[in-house]
PDB file of C-alpha atoms in Angstrom:
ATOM      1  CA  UNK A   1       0.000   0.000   0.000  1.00  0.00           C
ATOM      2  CA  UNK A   2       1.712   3.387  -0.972  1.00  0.00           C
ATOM      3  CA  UNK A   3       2.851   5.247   2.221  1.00  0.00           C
ATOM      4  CA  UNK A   4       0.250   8.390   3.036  1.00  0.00           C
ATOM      5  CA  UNK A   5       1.213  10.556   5.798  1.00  0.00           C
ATOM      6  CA  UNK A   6      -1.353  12.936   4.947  1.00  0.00           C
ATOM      7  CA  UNK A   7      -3.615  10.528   7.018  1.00  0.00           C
ATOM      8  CA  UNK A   8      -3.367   9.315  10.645  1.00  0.00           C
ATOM      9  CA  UNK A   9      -5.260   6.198  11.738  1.00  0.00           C
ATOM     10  CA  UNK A  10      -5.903   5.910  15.757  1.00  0.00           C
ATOM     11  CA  UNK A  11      -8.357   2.678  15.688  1.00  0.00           C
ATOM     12  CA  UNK A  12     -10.497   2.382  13.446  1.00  0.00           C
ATOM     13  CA  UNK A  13     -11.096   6.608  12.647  1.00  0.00           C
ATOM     14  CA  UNK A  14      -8.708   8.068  10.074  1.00  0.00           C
ATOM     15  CA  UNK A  15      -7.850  11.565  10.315  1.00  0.00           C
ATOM     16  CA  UNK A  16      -6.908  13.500   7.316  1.00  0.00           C
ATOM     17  CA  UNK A  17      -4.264  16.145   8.122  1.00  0.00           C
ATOM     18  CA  UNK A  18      -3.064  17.696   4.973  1.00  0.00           C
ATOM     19  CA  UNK A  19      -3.636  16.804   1.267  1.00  0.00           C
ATOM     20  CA  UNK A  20      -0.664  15.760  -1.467  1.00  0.00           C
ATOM     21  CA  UNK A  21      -0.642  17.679  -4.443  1.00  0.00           C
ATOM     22  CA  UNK A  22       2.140  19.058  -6.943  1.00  0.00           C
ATOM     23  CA  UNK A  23       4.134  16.051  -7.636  1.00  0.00           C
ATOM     24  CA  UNK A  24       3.232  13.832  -4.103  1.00  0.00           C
ATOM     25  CA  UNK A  25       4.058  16.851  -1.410  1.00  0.00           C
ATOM     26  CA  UNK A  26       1.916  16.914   1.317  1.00  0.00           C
ATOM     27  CA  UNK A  27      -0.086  19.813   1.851  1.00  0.00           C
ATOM     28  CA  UNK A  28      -0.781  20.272   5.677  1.00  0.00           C
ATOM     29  CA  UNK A  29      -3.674  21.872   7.325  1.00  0.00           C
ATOM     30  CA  UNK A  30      -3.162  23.374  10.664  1.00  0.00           C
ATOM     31  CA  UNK A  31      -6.756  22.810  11.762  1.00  0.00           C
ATOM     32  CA  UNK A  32      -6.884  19.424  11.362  1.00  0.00           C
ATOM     33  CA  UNK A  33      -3.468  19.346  12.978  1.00  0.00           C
ATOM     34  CA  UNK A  34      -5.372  21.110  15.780  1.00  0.00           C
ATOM     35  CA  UNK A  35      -7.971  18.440  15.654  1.00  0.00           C
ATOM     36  CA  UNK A  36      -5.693  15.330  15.485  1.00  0.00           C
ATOM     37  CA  UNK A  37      -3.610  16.307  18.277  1.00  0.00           C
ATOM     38  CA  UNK A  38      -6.550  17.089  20.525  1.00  0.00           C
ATOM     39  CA  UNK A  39      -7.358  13.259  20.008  1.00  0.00           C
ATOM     40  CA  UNK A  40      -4.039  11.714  19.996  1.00  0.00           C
ATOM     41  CA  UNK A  41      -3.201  13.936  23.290  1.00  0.00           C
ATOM     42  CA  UNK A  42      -6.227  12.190  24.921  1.00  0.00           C
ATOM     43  CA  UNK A  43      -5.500   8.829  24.214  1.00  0.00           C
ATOM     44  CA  UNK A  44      -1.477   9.499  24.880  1.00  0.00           C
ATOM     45  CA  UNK A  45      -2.183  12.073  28.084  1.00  0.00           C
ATOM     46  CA  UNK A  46      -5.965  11.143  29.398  1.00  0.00           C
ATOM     47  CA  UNK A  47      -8.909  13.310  28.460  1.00  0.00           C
ATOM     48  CA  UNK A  48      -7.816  16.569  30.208  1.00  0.00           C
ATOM     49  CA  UNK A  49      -5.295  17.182  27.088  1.00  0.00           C
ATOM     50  CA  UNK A  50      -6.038  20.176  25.149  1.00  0.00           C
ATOM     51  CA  UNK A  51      -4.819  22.553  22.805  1.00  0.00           C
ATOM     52  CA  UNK A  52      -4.998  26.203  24.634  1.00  0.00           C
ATOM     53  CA  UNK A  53      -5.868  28.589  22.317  1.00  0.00           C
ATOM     54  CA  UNK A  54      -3.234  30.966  24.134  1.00  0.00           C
ATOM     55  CA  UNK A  55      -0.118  28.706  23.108  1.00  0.00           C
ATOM     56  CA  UNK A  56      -1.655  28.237  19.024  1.00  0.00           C
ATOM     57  CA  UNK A  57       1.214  30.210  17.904  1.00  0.00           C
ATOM     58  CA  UNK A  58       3.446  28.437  19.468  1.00  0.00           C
ATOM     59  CA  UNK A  59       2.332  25.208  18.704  1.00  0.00           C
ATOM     60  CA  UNK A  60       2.119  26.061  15.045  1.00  0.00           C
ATOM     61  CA  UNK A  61       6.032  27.061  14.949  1.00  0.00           C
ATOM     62  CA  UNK A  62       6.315  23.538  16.198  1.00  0.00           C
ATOM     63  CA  UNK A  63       4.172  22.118  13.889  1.00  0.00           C
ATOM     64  CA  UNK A  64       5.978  23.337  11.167  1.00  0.00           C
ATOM     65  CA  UNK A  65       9.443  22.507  12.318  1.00  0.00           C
ATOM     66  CA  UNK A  66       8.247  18.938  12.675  1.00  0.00           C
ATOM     67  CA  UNK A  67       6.792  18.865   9.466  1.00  0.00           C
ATOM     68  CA  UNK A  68       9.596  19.854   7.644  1.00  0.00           C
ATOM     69  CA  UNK A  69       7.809  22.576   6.020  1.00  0.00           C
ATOM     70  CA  UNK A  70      11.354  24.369   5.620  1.00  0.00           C
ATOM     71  CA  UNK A  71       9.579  27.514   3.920  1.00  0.00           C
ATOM     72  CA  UNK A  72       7.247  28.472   6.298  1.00  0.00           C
ATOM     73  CA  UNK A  73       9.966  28.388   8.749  1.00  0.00           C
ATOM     74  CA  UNK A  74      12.254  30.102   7.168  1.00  0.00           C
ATOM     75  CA  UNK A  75      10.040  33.118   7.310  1.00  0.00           C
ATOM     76  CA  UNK A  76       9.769  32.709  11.106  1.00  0.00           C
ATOM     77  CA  UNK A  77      13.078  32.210  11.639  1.00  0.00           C
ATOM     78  CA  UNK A  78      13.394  28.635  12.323  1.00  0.00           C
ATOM     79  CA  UNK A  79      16.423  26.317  11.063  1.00  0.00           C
ATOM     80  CA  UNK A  80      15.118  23.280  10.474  1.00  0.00           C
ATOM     81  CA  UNK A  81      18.614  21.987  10.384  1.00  0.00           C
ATOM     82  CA  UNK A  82      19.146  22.603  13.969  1.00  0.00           C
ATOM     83  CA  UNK A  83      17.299  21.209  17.227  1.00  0.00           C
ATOM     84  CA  UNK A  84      14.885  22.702  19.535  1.00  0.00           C
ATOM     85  CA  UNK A  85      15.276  24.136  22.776  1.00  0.00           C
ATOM     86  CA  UNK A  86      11.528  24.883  24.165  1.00  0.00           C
ATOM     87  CA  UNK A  87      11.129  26.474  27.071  1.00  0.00           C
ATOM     88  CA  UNK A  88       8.551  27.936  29.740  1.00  0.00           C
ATOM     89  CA  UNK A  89       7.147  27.698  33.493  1.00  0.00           C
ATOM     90  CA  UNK A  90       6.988  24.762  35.233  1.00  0.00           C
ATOM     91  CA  UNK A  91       3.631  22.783  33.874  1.00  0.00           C
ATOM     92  CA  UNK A  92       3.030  24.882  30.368  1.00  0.00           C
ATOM     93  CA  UNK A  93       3.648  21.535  28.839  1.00  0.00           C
ATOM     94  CA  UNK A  94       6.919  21.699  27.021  1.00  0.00           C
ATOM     95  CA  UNK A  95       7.152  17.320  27.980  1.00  0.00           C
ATOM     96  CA  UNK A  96       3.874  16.697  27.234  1.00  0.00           C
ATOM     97  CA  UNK A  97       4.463  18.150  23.658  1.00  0.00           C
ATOM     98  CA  UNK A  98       7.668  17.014  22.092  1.00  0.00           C
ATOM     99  CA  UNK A  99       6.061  13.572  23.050  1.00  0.00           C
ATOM    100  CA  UNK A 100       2.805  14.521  20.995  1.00  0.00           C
ATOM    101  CA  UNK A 101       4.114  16.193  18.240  1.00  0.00           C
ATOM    102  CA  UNK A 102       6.682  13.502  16.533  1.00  0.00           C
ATOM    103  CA  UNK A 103       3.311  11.477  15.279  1.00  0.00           C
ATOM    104  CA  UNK A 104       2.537  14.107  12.993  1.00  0.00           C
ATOM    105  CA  UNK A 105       5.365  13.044  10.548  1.00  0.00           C
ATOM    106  CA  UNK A 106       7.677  10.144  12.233  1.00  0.00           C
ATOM    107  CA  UNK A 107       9.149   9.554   9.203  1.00  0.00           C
ATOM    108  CA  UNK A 108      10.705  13.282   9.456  1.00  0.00           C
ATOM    109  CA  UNK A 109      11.535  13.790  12.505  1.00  0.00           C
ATOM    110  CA  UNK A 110      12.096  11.167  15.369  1.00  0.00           C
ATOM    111  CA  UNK A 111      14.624  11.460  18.851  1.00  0.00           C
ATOM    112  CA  UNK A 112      14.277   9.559  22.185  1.00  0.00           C
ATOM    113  CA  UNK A 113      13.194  11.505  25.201  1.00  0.00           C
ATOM    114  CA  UNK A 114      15.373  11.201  28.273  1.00  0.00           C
ATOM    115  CA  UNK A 115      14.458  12.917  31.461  1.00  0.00           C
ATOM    116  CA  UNK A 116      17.762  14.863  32.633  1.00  0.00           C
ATOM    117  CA  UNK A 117      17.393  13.545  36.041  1.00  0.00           C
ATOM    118  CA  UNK A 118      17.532   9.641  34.918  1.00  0.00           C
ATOM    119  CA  UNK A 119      20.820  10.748  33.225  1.00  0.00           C
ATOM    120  CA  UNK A 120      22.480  11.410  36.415  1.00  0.00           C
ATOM    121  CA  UNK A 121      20.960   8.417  38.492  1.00  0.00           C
ATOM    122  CA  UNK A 122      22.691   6.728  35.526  1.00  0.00           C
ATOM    123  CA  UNK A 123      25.812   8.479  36.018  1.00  0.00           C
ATOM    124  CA  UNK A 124      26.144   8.276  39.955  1.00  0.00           C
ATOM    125  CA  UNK A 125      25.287   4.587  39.793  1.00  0.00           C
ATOM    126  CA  UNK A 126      27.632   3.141  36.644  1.00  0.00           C
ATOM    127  CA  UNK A 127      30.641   6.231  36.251  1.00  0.00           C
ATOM    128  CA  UNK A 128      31.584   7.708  33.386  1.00  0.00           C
ATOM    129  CA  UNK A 129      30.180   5.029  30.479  1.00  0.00           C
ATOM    130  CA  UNK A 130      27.215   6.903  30.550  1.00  0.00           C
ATOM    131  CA  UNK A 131      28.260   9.626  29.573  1.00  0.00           C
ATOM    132  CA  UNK A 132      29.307   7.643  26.075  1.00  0.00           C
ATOM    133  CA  UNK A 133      25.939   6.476  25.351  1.00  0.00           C
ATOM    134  CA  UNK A 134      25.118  10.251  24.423  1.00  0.00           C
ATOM    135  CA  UNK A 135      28.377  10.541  22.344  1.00  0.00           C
ATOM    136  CA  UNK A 136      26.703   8.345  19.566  1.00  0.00           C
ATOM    137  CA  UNK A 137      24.654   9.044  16.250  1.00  0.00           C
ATOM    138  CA  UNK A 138      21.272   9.313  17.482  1.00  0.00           C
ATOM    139  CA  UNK A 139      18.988  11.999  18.250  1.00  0.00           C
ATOM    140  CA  UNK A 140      17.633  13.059  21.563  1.00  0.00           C
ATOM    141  CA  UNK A 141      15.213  14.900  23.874  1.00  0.00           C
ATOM    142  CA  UNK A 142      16.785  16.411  27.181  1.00  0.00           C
ATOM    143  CA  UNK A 143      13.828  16.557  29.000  1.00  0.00           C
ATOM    144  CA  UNK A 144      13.495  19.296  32.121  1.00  0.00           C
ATOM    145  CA  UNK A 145      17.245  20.487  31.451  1.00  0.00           C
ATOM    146  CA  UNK A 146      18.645  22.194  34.924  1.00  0.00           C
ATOM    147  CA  UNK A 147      16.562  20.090  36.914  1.00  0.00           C
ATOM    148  CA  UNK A 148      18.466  17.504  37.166  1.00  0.00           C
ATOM    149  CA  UNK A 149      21.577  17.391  40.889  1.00  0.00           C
ATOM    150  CA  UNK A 150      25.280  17.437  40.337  1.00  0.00           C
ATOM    151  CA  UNK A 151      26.373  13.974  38.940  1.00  0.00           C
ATOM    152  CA  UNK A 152      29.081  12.315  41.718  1.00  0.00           C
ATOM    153  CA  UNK A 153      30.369   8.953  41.208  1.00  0.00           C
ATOM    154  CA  UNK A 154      32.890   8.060  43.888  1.00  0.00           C
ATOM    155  CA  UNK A 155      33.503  11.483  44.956  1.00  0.00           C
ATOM    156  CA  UNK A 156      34.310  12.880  41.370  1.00  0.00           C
ATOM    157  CA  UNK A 157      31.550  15.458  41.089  1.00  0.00           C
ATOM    158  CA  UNK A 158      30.792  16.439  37.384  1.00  0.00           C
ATOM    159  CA  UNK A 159      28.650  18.178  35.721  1.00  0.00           C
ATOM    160  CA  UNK A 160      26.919  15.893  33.973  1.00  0.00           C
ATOM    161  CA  UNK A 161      24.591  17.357  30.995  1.00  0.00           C
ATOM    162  CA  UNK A 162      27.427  20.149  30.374  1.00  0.00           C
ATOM    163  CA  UNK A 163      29.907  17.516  29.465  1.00  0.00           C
ATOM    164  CA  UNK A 164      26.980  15.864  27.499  1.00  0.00           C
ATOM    165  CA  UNK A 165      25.606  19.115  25.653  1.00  0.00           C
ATOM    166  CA  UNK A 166      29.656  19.658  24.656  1.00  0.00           C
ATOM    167  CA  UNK A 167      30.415  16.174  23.472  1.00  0.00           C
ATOM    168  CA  UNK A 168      26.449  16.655  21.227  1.00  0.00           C
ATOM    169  CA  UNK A 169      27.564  19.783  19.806  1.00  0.00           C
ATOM    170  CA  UNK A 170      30.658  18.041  18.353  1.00  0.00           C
ATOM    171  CA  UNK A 171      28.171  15.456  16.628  1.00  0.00           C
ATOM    172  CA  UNK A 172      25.942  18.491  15.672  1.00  0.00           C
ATOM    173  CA  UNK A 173      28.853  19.765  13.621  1.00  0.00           C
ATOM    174  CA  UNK A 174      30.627  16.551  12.379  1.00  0.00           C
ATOM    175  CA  UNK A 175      28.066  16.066   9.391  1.00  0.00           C
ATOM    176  CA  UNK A 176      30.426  13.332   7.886  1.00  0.00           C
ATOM    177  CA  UNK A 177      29.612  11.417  10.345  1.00  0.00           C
ATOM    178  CA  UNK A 178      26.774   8.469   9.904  1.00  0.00           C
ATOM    179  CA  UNK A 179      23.420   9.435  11.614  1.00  0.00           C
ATOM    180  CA  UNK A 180      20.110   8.543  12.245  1.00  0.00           C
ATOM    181  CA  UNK A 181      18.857  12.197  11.285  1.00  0.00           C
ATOM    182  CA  UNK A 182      17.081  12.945   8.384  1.00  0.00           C
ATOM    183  CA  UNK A 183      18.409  17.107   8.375  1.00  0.00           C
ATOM    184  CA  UNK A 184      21.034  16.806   6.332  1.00  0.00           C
ATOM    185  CA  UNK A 185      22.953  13.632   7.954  1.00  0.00           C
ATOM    186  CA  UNK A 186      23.324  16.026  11.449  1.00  0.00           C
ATOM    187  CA  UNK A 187      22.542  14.825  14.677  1.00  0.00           C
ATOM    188  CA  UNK A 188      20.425  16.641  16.540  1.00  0.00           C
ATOM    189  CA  UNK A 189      19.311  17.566  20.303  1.00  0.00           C
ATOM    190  CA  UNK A 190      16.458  18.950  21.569  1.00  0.00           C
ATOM    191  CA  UNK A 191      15.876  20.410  25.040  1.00  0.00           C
ATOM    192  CA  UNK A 192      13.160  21.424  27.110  1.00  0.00           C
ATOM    193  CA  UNK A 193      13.627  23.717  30.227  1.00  0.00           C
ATOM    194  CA  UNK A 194      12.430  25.892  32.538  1.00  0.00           C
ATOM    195  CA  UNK A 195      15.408  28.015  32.675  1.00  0.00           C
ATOM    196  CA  UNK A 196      16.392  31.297  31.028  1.00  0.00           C
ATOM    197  CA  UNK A 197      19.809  31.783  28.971  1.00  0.00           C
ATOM    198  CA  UNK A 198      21.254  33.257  31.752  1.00  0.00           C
ATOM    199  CA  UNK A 199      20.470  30.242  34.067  1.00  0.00           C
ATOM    200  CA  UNK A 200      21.659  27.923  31.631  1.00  0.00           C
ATOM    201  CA  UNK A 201      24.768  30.103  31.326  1.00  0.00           C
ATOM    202  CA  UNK A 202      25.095  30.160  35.049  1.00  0.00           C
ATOM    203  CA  UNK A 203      24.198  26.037  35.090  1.00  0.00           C
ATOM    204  CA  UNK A 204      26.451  25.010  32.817  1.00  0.00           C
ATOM    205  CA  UNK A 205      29.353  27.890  31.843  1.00  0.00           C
ATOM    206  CA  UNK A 206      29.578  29.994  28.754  1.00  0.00           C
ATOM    207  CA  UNK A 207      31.013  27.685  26.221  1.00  0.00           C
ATOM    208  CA  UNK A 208      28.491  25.474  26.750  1.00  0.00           C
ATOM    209  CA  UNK A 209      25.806  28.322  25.857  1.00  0.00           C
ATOM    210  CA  UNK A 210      27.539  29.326  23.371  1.00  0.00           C
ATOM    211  CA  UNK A 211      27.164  25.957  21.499  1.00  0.00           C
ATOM    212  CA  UNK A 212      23.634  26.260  22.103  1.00  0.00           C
ATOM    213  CA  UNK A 213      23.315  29.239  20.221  1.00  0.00           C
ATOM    214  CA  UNK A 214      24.851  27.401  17.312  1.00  0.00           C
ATOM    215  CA  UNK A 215      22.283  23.892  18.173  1.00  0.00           C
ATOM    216  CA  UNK A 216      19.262  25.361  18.653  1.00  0.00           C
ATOM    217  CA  UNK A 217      16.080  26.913  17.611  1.00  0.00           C
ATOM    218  CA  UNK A 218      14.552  29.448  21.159  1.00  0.00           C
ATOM    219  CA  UNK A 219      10.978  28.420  21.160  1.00  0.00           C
ATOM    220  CA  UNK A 220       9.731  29.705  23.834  1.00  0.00           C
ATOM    221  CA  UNK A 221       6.101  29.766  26.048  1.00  0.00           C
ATOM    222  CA  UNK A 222       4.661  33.290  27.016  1.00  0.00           C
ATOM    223  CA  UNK A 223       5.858  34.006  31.090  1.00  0.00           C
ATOM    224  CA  UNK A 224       2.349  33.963  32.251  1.00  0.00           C
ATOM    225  CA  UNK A 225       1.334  30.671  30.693  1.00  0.00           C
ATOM    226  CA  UNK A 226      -0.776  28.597  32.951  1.00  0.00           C
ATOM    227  CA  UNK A 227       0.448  25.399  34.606  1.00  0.00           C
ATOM    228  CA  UNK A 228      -2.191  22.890  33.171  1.00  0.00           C
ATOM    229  CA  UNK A 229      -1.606  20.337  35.817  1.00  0.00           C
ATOM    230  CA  UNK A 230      -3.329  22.249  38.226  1.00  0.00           C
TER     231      UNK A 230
END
């Protein structure tokens, strides 16, 4: 059967998010982007899931960056050749997001998300190996970057996702190098946090946010948005 990702299947309903036209290119439509994510965010996140119509902006900068429309974020300033680094106050749902939006076009766009703070159990438990299981060609998530302790493994303190962000940004600009990424052989990193730049800088030292400059799309939640856990 010839591939369609216009159309999403979650049981037995289809839902039809775009339309192909001009030589098999998929055509999206944001609203029934809107609509499909509503219903996969339910079945993913339980029934309280919604799209607020506050963060629509927002989510349609990410929409497009996972798409792969390259044009329409061009013109908002988005390199679709970099990663993301998405952040806001504590509950906007930054997580609950770059979980949902990979289904709109997995063949495009796929990472695995990693919770910063399992990193550094990781770390204090096995030593320094772990920190080689992030120096390979494979994308990730860094999920709740800054809120993870100081890695220590027999009394060597180190900061963990600093050494990890510096040994990704070396990938991020090796493109000889093999890779599971579909943006132009690069392997790429996205983030979500609740910090500013100038915590990160503070976190994690200035050469490490100045490689984030260079890895990175800023997408970032309005200060006031709500915490939807509450």
């Amino acid at each position: 059967m010839k591939p369609q990702p216009h159309i999403k299947i979650e049981g037995t309903s289809k839902f039809q998010i775009g339309e192909i036209k001009d030589n098999n290119t998929v055509h999206y439509d944001f609203e029934k982007i809107k609509t499909y994510l509503n219903i996969k965010g339910h079945l993913l996140f339980g029934k309280n899931f919604k799209i607020y119509k506050e963060d629509e902006e927002l989510i349609f900068k990410l929409c497009s960056y996972f798409i792969q429309d390259h044009f329409t974020c061009a013109k908002m300033g988005i390199d679709t050749n970099k990663g993301l680094l998405l952040t806001g106050p504590v509950g906007c749902g930054k997580t609950s997001l770059m979980k949902l939006l990979p289904y709109l076009a997995p063949h495009k766009t796929n990472y695995e998300i990693i919770p910063t703070r399992n990193i550094l159990f990781s770390f204090n438990a096995s030593g320094f190996e772990v920190l080689e299981k992030y120096n390979e060609t494979k994308n990730y998530c860094f999920d709740d970057l800054g809120l993870e302790p100081t890695g220590c493994h027999y009394i060597k303190e180190c900061n963990v996702m600093g050494e990890i962000l510096l040994s990704r940004y070396d990938l991020f600009t090796n493109i000889s190098q093999p890779a599971l990424s579909l943006s132009k052989g690069r392997i790429l990193t996205h983030i979500t946090t609740n910090l500013n730049a100038v915590e990160l800088e503070k976190r994690y030292g200035s050469r490490v946010r100045s490689r984030l400059r260079s890895m990175f799309n800023l997408i970032c939640f309005n200060s006031s948005s709500k915490d939807k856990r509450i």
